[in-house]
Coordinates of C-alpha atoms in Angstrom, one line a residue:
M1 CA 99.5 155.1 84.0
S2 CA 97.3 152.1 83.0
I3 CA 97.4 148.8 84.8
T4 CA 98.8 145.9 82.9
E5 CA 98.4 142.1 83.3
N6 CA 102.0 141.9 84.3
D7 CA 101.4 144.4 87.2
V8 CA 98.6 142.3 88.4
K9 CA 100.7 139.1 88.4
A10 CA 103.5 140.9 90.1
V11 CA 101.4 141.8 93.1
L12 CA 99.6 138.4 93.2
S13 CA 102.9 136.5 93.1
A14 CA 103.3 137.7 96.7
V15 CA 100.1 136.0 97.8
I16 CA 100.7 132.5 99.2
D17 CA 98.1 129.7 99.0
P18 CA 97.9 128.5 102.6
N19 CA 97.2 124.9 101.5
T20 CA 100.1 124.5 98.9
G21 CA 102.6 127.0 100.4
K22 CA 103.1 128.3 96.9
D23 CA 102.1 131.6 95.3
F24 CA 99.0 131.7 93.1
V25 CA 100.9 133.0 90.1
S26 CA 103.7 130.3 89.9
S27 CA 101.1 127.6 90.5
R28 CA 99.2 129.0 87.5
S29 CA 96.0 129.4 89.5
I30 CA 95.4 133.0 88.3
K31 CA 93.1 132.9 85.3
N32 CA 91.1 135.4 83.1
I33 CA 92.6 138.6 84.2
Q34 CA 90.3 141.5 83.0
I35 CA 91.2 145.2 83.4
S36 CA 88.7 147.9 82.8
G37 CA 90.2 151.2 83.5
A38 CA 91.3 151.0 87.1
D39 CA 89.0 148.1 88.0
L40 CA 90.3 144.6 88.1
A41 CA 88.7 141.2 87.9
F42 CA 90.3 137.7 87.8
D43 CA 89.6 134.0 88.5
V44 CA 91.5 131.7 90.9
E45 CA 91.4 128.1 89.9
L46 CA 92.3 125.6 92.7
G47 CA 93.2 122.1 91.7
Y48 CA 91.9 120.7 94.9
P49 CA 88.5 120.9 96.8
A50 CA 88.3 123.7 99.4
A51 CA 84.7 124.7 99.8
S52 CA 85.3 125.7 103.4
Q53 CA 88.2 128.1 102.4
L54 CA 86.9 129.7 99.2
A55 CA 85.8 132.9 101.0
S56 CA 89.1 133.3 102.9
I57 CA 91.2 132.6 99.8
R58 CA 89.1 135.2 97.9
E59 CA 89.7 137.8 100.7
R60 CA 93.4 137.0 100.6
V61 CA 93.9 137.4 96.8
E62 CA 91.7 140.5 96.7
A63 CA 93.7 142.1 99.5
G64 CA 96.9 141.3 97.5
A65 CA 95.5 142.8 94.4
R66 CA 94.5 146.1 96.2
T67 CA 98.2 146.7 96.9
L68 CA 98.5 147.6 93.2
P69 CA 98.9 151.4 93.0
G70 CA 96.0 153.1 91.4
V71 CA 93.7 150.1 91.4
G72 CA 90.0 150.6 91.8
K73 CA 87.4 147.9 92.3
V74 CA 88.8 144.4 92.8
S75 CA 86.8 141.2 92.2
A76 CA 88.1 137.6 92.4
K77 CA 86.1 134.5 91.6
V78 CA 87.6 131.4 93.4
Y79 CA 86.5 127.9 92.3
T80 CA 87.8 124.4 92.2
K81 CA 88.6 122.3 89.1
V82 CA 89.8 118.8 89.9
L83 CA 91.7 117.2 87.0
S84 CA 92.8 113.6 86.2
H85 CA 96.4 112.9 87.0
A86 CA 99.0 110.4 85.8
V87 CA 98.7 106.7 86.8
Q88 CA 101.0 103.7 86.3
R89 CA 102.6 103.4 82.9
G90 CA 100.5 101.5 80.4
L91 CA 97.1 101.9 82.2
K92 CA 94.2 103.9 81.0
L93 CA 92.0 106.0 83.3
M94 CA 88.6 104.6 84.2
P95 CA 85.6 106.3 82.6
N96 CA 83.9 108.8 85.0
V97 CA 86.7 108.5 87.7
K98 CA 89.4 111.2 87.7
N99 CA 91.6 110.0 90.5
I100 CA 91.8 106.7 92.4
I101 CA 93.5 106.8 95.9
A102 CA 94.3 103.6 97.6
V103 CA 94.2 103.7 101.4
A104 CA 96.3 100.8 102.7
S105 CA 98.1 99.4 105.7
G106 CA 100.6 96.7 106.3
K107 CA 98.6 95.1 109.0
G108 CA 95.0 94.9 110.3
G109 CA 93.6 96.7 113.2
V110 CA 95.2 100.2 112.6
G111 CA 92.0 102.0 111.7
K112 CA 92.5 102.0 108.0
S113 CA 88.8 101.6 107.1
T114 CA 87.9 104.4 109.6
T115 CA 90.6 106.6 108.0
A116 CA 89.3 105.8 104.5
V117 CA 85.7 106.6 105.1
N118 CA 86.5 109.8 107.0
L119 CA 88.9 110.9 104.2
A120 CA 86.1 110.2 101.6
L121 CA 83.6 112.2 103.7
A122 CA 86.1 115.1 104.2
L123 CA 86.8 115.4 100.5
S124 CA 83.0 115.4 99.8
A125 CA 82.5 118.0 102.5
E126 CA 85.0 120.2 100.7
G127 CA 83.0 120.1 97.5
A128 CA 84.4 117.0 95.6
S129 CA 82.4 114.3 94.0
V130 CA 83.6 111.2 95.9
G131 CA 83.1 107.5 95.8
I132 CA 84.5 104.7 98.1
L133 CA 85.3 101.1 97.0
D134 CA 85.4 98.6 99.8
A135 CA 88.2 96.3 98.4
D136 CA 88.5 94.3 101.6
I137 CA 86.6 91.3 100.2
Y138 CA 87.2 89.1 103.2
G139 CA 86.0 91.7 105.8
P140 CA 83.9 94.4 104.1
S141 CA 83.1 97.2 106.7
Q142 CA 82.0 100.2 104.7
P143 CA 78.3 99.3 104.6
M144 CA 78.1 99.4 108.3
M145 CA 80.4 102.4 108.6
L146 CA 78.3 104.4 106.2
G147 CA 74.9 103.1 107.5
I148 CA 73.9 101.6 104.2
N149 CA 71.6 98.6 103.8
G150 CA 70.2 97.0 100.6
R151 CA 71.6 95.7 97.4
P152 CA 72.8 97.5 94.3
E153 CA 70.3 97.9 91.4
S154 CA 71.2 96.8 87.9
R155 CA 69.5 98.6 85.1
D156 CA 71.0 96.6 82.2
G157 CA 71.7 93.2 83.8
K158 CA 75.5 93.8 83.4
T159 CA 76.4 96.7 85.6
M160 CA 75.3 98.0 89.0
E161 CA 74.5 101.4 90.4
P162 CA 76.5 102.4 93.6
L163 CA 74.6 102.9 96.7
E164 CA 75.0 106.3 98.4
N165 CA 74.9 108.0 101.9
H166 CA 76.2 111.2 103.3
G167 CA 76.9 112.3 99.7
V168 CA 79.4 109.5 99.0
Q169 CA 78.9 106.7 96.3
V170 CA 79.7 103.3 97.7
S171 CA 80.4 99.8 96.2
S172 CA 81.1 96.8 98.4
I173 CA 80.8 93.0 98.4
G174 CA 79.2 93.5 101.7
F175 CA 76.0 94.6 99.8
M176 CA 75.7 91.2 98.1
I177 CA 76.4 88.8 100.9
D178 CA 74.8 87.9 104.3
P179 CA 76.7 89.8 107.1
D180 CA 77.5 86.5 108.8
E181 CA 78.7 84.8 105.7
P182 CA 82.4 84.1 105.6
M183 CA 84.2 84.7 102.3
V184 CA 85.9 81.3 101.9
W185 CA 87.6 82.3 98.6
R186 CA 90.9 81.7 97.0
G187 CA 93.1 84.5 95.5
P188 CA 91.8 84.5 91.9
M189 CA 88.2 84.7 93.0
V190 CA 89.0 87.6 95.3
T191 CA 90.9 89.6 92.7
G192 CA 88.1 88.9 90.2
A193 CA 85.5 90.2 92.5
L194 CA 87.6 93.4 93.1
Q195 CA 87.8 94.0 89.4
Q196 CA 84.1 93.5 89.0
L197 CA 83.2 95.8 91.8
L198 CA 85.6 98.4 90.4
E199 CA 84.7 98.2 86.6
Q200 CA 81.0 97.2 86.7
T201 CA 79.9 99.9 89.1
N202 CA 78.4 102.9 87.3
W203 CA 80.4 105.5 89.2
R204 CA 79.0 109.0 88.5
D205 CA 81.6 111.6 87.5
L206 CA 84.0 111.1 90.5
D207 CA 86.8 113.5 91.3
Y208 CA 88.2 110.9 93.7
L209 CA 87.6 107.2 94.3
I210 CA 88.9 106.1 97.7
V211 CA 89.8 102.4 97.6
D212 CA 89.7 100.8 101.2
M213 CA 92.3 98.2 100.7
P214 CA 92.6 94.9 102.8
P215 CA 95.7 94.8 105.0
G216 CA 98.9 93.3 103.8
T217 CA 100.7 92.9 100.5
G218 CA 99.0 90.0 98.8
D219 CA 96.9 89.3 95.7
I220 CA 94.6 92.2 95.9
Q221 CA 97.4 94.7 96.3
L222 CA 99.2 93.2 93.2
T223 CA 96.0 93.2 91.2
L224 CA 95.4 96.9 92.0
S225 CA 98.9 97.8 91.1
Q226 CA 98.9 95.9 87.8
K227 CA 95.3 96.5 86.5
V228 CA 93.9 99.5 88.2
P229 CA 95.0 103.1 87.3
V230 CA 95.9 104.4 90.8
T231 CA 96.9 108.1 91.3
G232 CA 98.6 107.4 94.6
A233 CA 98.5 105.6 97.9
V234 CA 97.9 106.7 101.5
I235 CA 99.6 104.5 104.2
V236 CA 97.8 104.2 107.6
T237 CA 99.9 103.0 110.6
T238 CA 99.9 103.3 114.3
P239 CA 103.1 104.4 116.3
Q240 CA 104.2 101.1 117.7
D241 CA 107.1 99.2 116.2
I242 CA 105.3 96.1 115.0
A243 CA 102.7 98.2 113.0
L244 CA 105.4 100.4 111.5
L245 CA 107.4 97.4 110.5
D246 CA 104.4 96.2 108.4
A247 CA 103.6 99.6 107.2
R248 CA 107.1 100.0 105.9
K249 CA 106.6 96.8 103.8
G250 CA 103.4 98.1 102.4
L251 CA 105.1 101.5 101.4
K252 CA 107.9 99.6 99.7
M253 CA 105.5 97.4 97.8
F254 CA 103.7 100.4 96.4
E255 CA 107.0 101.9 95.4
K256 CA 108.1 98.8 93.6
V257 CA 104.9 98.6 91.5
G258 CA 105.1 102.3 90.5
I259 CA 102.3 103.7 92.6
P260 CA 103.4 107.0 94.2
I261 CA 103.0 107.4 98.0
I262 CA 100.9 110.4 98.8
G263 CA 101.8 110.2 102.5
V264 CA 101.4 108.5 105.8
V265 CA 98.7 108.9 108.4
E266 CA 99.5 107.9 112.0
N267 CA 96.3 106.6 113.7
M268 CA 95.8 106.1 117.5
S269 CA 98.8 108.3 118.2
T270 CA 97.5 109.6 121.5
H271 CA 94.9 108.1 123.8
I272 CA 92.5 110.7 125.3
C273 CA 90.8 109.6 128.5
S274 CA 87.0 110.1 128.1
N275 CA 86.7 110.9 131.8
C276 CA 89.5 113.4 132.5
G277 CA 90.9 114.2 129.1
H278 CA 94.4 113.0 129.9
H279 CA 96.6 112.4 126.9
E280 CA 98.9 109.3 126.9
E281 CA 100.9 107.9 124.1
I282 CA 100.3 104.3 124.9
F283 CA 101.5 103.0 121.6
G284 CA 104.7 105.1 121.5
A285 CA 105.4 108.5 119.8
G286 CA 106.8 109.8 116.6
G287 CA 107.0 106.5 114.7
G288 CA 105.0 107.7 111.7
E289 CA 107.0 110.9 111.3
K290 CA 110.3 108.9 111.5
M291 CA 109.1 106.5 108.9
C292 CA 108.3 109.4 106.6
R293 CA 111.7 110.9 107.1
D294 CA 113.4 107.4 106.4
F295 CA 111.5 107.1 103.1
G296 CA 111.3 110.7 102.1
V297 CA 107.5 110.8 102.0
D298 CA 104.9 113.3 103.5
F299 CA 103.5 112.9 106.9
L300 CA 99.8 113.8 106.5
G301 CA 98.8 114.0 110.2
K302 CA 98.0 112.0 113.3
L303 CA 94.8 111.1 114.9
P304 CA 93.9 110.3 118.5
L305 CA 92.7 107.0 120.0
N306 CA 89.3 108.4 120.8
L307 CA 86.1 106.6 122.0
S308 CA 83.9 108.9 120.0
I309 CA 85.6 107.9 116.7
R310 CA 84.7 104.3 117.2
E311 CA 81.1 105.0 118.4
Q312 CA 80.4 107.3 115.6
T313 CA 81.6 105.0 112.9
D314 CA 79.9 102.0 114.4
S315 CA 76.6 103.9 114.3
G316 CA 76.9 104.6 110.5
R317 CA 77.7 108.3 111.0
P318 CA 81.5 108.7 110.9
T319 CA 83.2 111.6 112.7
V320 CA 83.2 114.0 109.8
V321 CA 79.4 113.6 109.5
A322 CA 78.6 113.2 113.2
D323 CA 80.7 116.1 114.5
P324 CA 81.7 118.1 111.4
E325 CA 83.1 121.1 113.4
G326 CA 84.7 119.0 116.1
P327 CA 88.5 118.7 116.7
V328 CA 88.8 115.2 115.2
A329 CA 86.8 116.1 112.1
T330 CA 89.0 119.1 111.7
I331 CA 92.1 116.8 111.6
Y332 CA 90.5 114.6 109.1
K333 CA 89.6 117.5 106.9
A334 CA 93.2 118.8 107.1
I335 CA 94.6 115.4 106.1
A336 CA 92.0 115.3 103.2
R337 CA 93.2 118.7 101.9
K338 CA 96.8 117.6 102.1
V339 CA 95.9 114.5 100.1
A340 CA 94.0 116.5 97.4
V341 CA 97.0 119.0 97.2
K342 CA 99.5 116.3 96.7
V343 CA 97.3 114.8 94.0
A344 CA 96.9 118.2 92.4
E345 CA 100.7 118.6 92.2
K346 CA 101.1 115.4 90.3
A347 CA 101.7 115.3 86.6
K348 CA 98.3 115.7 84.7
D349 CA 97.0 112.9 82.6
M350 CA 97.4 114.0 79.0
S351 CA 96.0 110.9 77.3
S352 CA 92.8 112.7 76.3
K353 CA 94.9 115.4 74.6
F354 CA 96.5 113.1 72.1
P355 CA 94.8 112.6 68.8
S356 CA 93.3 109.3 67.8
I357 CA 95.0 107.7 64.9
V358 CA 92.7 106.0 62.5
V359 CA 94.1 103.8 59.6
R360 CA 91.8 103.5 56.6
N361 CA 92.0 101.8 53.3
D362 CA 90.6 104.3 50.8

């Protein structure tokens, strides 16, 4: 009795993707099934970067396929294909940028920029092409965090090339001003600078552009929601009530302007003593998770208040680069995978599929 494509899909429908919790058939990840006698080959297309997990996923699907009665050799090719996803109505995607993810907070001092840079580095470590835009015009910190000095090069006098370190493309107002120079600008100048940084940087084929937002719900946030095609937003908070109060406002703001919330990250959730390793919840406990329950959004993970995170980031080698196999980097990578999976599950951008209508007078 010969093996059919339906037989293959039947056994693979029992194999669950550990990152999405869905089977590979219903998620339409199984592609290009080829049957040669008793031998079987097929592709698994992931919509999110998972370089560290490709081997284990291949073993998982091949083991599932081998449960098929009478099957001979089984060969699976697992790869990632990140697609562009839907943004706010009326906005077009940026060229060379598939997905823009805003990392925001209601208030300052919650570790938003540290989260943003480690999220970018984690996505890059998993095989994605990633950029980071430092949208905090008044307090740009990404040049220091990524250990980058110098000014961007312009090859045409109109646009500029992103600077790069640790495999991540970067654009920041911090590259163009003296580190001690205060940005004494009014709102329109700030929003204009943000648009220039975004649109006049020659991003090179990015799967994800992480935007490190300034804290609050002001001009830049409104400009981002009205003029920038954002795939989704990640909210960073700490557990204490005052931070959560502002984070809730930030979350509601994104909802009002039509930007989906990807999820919430709780930073500084537990203090770890650098001498004895004692854990203490000095800012309270469970606030981020309660906020997610209240608003029906995903809780992406929580990070400790750890001296090494600050030291590594200040040195220009954030945790994901400085200690890639360490426990904190593992948390950042897990959060990054959840973000990428949530993006992959969004509706795909179909604008490129629509034909162009040309009106001619013949």
